[in-house]
XYZ file of C-alpha atoms in Angstrom:
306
model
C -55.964 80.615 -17.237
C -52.488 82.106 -16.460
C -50.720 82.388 -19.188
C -46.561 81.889 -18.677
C -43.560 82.301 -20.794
C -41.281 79.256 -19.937
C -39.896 78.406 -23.663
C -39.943 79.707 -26.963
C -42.742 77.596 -28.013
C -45.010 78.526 -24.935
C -45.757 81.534 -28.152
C -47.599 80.265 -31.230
C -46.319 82.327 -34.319
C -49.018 84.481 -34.449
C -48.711 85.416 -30.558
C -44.833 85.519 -30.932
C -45.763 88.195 -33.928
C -47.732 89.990 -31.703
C -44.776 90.332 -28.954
C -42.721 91.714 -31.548
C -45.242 94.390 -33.007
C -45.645 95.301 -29.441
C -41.985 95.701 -29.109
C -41.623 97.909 -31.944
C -43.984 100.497 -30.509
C -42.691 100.693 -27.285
C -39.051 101.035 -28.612
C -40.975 103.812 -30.328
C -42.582 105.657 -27.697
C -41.358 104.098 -24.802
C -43.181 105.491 -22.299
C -46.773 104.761 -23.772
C -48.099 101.530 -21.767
C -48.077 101.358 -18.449
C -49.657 98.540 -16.877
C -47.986 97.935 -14.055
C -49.491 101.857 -12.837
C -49.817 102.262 -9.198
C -47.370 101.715 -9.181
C -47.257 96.876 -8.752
C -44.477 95.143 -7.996
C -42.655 92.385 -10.406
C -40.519 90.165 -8.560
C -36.918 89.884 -10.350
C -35.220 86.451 -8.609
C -31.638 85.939 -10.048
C -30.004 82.695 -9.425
C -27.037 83.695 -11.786
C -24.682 86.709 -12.251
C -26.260 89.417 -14.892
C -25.848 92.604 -16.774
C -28.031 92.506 -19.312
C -31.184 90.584 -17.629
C -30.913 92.771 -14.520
C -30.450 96.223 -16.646
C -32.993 95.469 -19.412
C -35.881 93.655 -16.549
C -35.418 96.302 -13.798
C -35.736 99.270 -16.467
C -38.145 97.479 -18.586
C -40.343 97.496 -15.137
C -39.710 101.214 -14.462
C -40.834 102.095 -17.493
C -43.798 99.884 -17.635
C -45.317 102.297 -14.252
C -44.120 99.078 -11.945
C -41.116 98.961 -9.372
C -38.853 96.328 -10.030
C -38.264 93.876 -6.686
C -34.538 92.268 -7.265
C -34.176 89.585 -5.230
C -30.879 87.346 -4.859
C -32.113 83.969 -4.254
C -28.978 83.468 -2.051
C -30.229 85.858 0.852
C -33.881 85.146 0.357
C -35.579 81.231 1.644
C -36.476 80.098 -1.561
C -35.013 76.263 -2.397
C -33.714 75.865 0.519
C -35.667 76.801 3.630
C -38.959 77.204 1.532
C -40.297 74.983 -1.580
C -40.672 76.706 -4.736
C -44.304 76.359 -4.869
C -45.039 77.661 -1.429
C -42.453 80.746 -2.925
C -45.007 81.224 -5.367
C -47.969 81.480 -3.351
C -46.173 83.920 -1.704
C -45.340 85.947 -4.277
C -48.467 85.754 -6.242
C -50.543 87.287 -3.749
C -48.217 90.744 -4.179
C -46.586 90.870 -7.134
C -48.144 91.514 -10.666
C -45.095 89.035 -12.650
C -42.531 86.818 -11.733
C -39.315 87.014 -13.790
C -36.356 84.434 -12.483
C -32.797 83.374 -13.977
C -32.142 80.482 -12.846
C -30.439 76.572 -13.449
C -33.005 73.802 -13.542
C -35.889 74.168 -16.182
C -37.842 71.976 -13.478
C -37.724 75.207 -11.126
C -39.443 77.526 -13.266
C -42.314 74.635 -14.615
C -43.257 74.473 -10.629
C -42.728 78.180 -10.383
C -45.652 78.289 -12.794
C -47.377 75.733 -12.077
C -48.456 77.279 -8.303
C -48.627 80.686 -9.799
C -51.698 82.694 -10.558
C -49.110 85.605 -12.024
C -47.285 85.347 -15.514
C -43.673 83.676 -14.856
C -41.459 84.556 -17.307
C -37.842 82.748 -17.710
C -35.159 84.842 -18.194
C -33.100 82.362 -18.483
C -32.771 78.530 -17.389
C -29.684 75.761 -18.326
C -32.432 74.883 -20.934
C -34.007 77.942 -22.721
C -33.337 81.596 -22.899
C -36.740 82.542 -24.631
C -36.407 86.265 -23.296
C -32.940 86.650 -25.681
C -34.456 84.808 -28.763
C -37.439 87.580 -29.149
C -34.434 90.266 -28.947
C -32.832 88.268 -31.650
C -35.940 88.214 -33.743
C -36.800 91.971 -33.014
C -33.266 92.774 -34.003
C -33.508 90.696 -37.119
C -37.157 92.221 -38.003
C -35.182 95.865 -37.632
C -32.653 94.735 -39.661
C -34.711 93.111 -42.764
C -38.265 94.065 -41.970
C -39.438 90.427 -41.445
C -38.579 87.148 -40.042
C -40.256 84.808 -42.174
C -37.898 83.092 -45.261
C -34.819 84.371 -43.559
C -32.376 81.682 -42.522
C -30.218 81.519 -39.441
C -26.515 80.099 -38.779
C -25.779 78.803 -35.147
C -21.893 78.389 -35.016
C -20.563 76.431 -31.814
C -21.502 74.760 -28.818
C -25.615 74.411 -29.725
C -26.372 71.572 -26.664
C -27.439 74.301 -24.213
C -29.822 77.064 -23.785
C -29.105 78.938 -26.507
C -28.636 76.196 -29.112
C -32.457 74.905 -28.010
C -33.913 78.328 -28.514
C -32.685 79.208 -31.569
C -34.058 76.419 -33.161
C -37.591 76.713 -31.608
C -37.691 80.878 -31.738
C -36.363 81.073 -35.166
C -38.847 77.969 -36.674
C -41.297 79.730 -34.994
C -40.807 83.076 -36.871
C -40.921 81.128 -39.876
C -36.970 80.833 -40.542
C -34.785 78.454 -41.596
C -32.141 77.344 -39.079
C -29.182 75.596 -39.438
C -26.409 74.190 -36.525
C -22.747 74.051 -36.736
C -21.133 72.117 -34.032
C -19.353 68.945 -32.664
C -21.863 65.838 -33.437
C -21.758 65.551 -29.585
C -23.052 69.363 -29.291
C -25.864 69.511 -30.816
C -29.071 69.858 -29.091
C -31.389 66.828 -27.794
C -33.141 64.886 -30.458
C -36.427 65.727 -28.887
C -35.582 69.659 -29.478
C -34.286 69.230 -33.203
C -37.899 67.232 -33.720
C -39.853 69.930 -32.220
C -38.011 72.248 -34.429
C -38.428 70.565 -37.295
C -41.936 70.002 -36.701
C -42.402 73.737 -36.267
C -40.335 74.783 -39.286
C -42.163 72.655 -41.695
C -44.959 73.637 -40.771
C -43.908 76.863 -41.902
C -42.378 76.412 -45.295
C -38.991 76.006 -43.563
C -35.855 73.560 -43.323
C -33.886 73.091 -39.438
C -30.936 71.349 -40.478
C -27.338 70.135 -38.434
C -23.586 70.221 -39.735
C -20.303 69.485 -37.840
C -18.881 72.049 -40.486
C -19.482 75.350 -40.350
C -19.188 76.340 -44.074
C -22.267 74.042 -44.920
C -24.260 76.068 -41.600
C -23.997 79.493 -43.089
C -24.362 78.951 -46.808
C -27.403 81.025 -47.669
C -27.591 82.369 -44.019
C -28.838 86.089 -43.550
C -27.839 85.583 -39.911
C -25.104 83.991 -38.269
C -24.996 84.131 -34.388
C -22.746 82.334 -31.483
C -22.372 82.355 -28.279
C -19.937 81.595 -25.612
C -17.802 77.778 -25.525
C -17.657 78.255 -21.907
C -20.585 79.044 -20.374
C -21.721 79.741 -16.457
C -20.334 76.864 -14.238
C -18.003 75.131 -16.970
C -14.712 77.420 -16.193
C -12.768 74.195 -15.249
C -13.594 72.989 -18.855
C -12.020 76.071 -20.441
C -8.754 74.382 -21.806
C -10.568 71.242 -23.136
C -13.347 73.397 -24.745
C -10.959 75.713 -26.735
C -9.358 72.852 -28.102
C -12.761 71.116 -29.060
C -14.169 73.869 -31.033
C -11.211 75.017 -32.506
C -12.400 76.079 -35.975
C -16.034 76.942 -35.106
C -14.601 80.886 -34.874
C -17.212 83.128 -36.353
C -14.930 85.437 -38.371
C -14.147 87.058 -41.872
C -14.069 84.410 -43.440
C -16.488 82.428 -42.460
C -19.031 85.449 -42.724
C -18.259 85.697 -46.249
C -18.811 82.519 -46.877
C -22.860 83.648 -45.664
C -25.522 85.302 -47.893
C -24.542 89.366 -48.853
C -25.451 91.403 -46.373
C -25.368 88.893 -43.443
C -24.992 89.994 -39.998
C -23.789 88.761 -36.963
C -25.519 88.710 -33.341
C -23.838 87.558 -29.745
C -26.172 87.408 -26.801
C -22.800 88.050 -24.770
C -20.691 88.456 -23.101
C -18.718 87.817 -25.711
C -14.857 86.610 -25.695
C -12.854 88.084 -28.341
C -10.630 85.216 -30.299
C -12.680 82.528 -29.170
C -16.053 82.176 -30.290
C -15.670 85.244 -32.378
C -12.847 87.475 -33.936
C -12.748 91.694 -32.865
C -13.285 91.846 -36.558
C -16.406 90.665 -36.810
C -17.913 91.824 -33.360
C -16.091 94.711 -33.684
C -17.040 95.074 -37.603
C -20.015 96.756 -39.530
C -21.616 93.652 -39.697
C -22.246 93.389 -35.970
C -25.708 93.873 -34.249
C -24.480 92.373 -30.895
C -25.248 96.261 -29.381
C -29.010 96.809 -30.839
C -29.515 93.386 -29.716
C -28.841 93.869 -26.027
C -30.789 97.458 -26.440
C -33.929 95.465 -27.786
C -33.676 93.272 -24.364
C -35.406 96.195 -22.987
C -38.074 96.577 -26.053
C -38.759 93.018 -26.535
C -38.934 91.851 -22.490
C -41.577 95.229 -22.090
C -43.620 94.035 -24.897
C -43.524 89.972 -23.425
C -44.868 91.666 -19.690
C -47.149 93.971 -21.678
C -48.963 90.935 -23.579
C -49.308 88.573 -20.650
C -50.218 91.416 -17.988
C -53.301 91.619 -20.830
C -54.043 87.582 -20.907
């Protein structure tokens, strides 16, 4: 059976462990697997804008022996003069993976579900699964393990991000705790798979409005943007809301010692974060796009194997 990577918790903790030991080699010796020699094709569809995604896939590909195929959904049939499943039995019959950034978590579940080839989301309005394991390979660097670590999520947590840091993080065996407006936080249904996870792993998910309670104790406190892809006309409203969910000085102190801070970015200084902080010694926000690279090689290295 094809195995996919749709959502954090498509990896048990013992395969998510795996991912990351195989993304510590590679970051290693980079050029020591190559199983997409001959060299195969992976399919790269992007929906949405990117830096990071397209760098860290299309490298990651190179790397891996393959040849990266971008394609911009926007000059290609798919959604629109073709259905995504009959995109997918195109694709599977040439190309070794299918990696797609898209909107609509529905997209990528029929993506998968007519594909005989690994589909991997890069990103959907629901889960960014690829960023979390460069989160968690960052934070592994950083304190040689995951597990019994806890993790502060400062601002707007009812989105993509917000979902899979509560899923990626329980699943490493870490605490997590939310800071954001009551009418932020992420569905019910993710905070219960969370929580399911985490105690199952001798750990606590746990939601505040105030951000001082989030990051007492926390060995990690990340953010991400208050106005995300699509939501520009909400940018005035927004700024207002989370006024006082700025990750900065003091609010880092207020953190375990030795805390540091991670952005998935792009990042917008004054807002979600001060310069000082993402700017500061404290900051990770630039080995965590790096490990993008390590951590996405090691994800199409595992499933090219299942």
């Amino acid at each position: 059976m094809t195995r996919h990577f749709l959502k954090d918790s498509d990896l048990s903790p013992k395969e998510q462990a795996e991912v990351l030991d195989l993304a510590i080699k590679l970051k290693k010796d980079r050029f020591s697997a190559k199983p997409f020699a001959g060299p195969q094709t992976v399919a790269v569809i992007f929906d949405k804008t990117s830096t990071r995604t397209r760098v860290s896939f299309a490298t990651g590909i190179a790397d891996l022996g393959g040849v990266p195929l971008i394609i911009d959904s926007g000059v290609s049939q798919m959604g629109a003069k073709e259905s995504i499943s009959d995109t997918a039995k195109v694709f599977e019959r040439q190309v070794a993976q299918i990696v797609w950034r898209t909107y609509a978590h529905s997209g990528l579940e029929e993506m998968a579900a007519n594909s005989r080839v690994p589909v991997i989301n890069s990103l959907s309005d629901d889960w960014h699964p690829c960023q979390l394991l460069a989160d968690l390979l960052t934070i592994r660097e950083k304190f040689g393990k995951t597990q019994g670590l806890k993790l502060a999520y400062i601002g707007d947590a009812n989105n993509n991000m917000g979902n899979s840091y509560l899923v990626a993080c329980a699943t490493a065996g870490m605490s997590v705790s939310i800071a954001a407006p009551k009418g932020f936080w992420p569905k019910e249904s993710v905070i219960a798979e969370a929580r399911a996870i985490a105690e199952s792993m001798g750990q606590r998910v746990e939601l505040f409005e105030d951000p001082a309670q989030a990051v007492q104790g926390a060995d990690v406190v990340a953010t991400d943007t208050w106005v995300s892809m699509g939501m520009e006309s909400e940018k005035e409203a927004r700024v207002k809301l989370f006024s006082g969910y700025t990750v900065d000085e003091a609010l880092m102190e207020k953190a375990a010692p030795g805390a540091v801070f991670l952005h998935c970015l792009p990042a917008y200084r004054g807002y979600e974060v001060s310069s000082e902080v993402i700017d500061g010694p404290r900051s990770l926000v630039w080995d965590e796009a790096e490990n993008r690279l390590h951590a996405q090689k090691a994800l199409m290295l595992w499933l090219s194997d299942k």
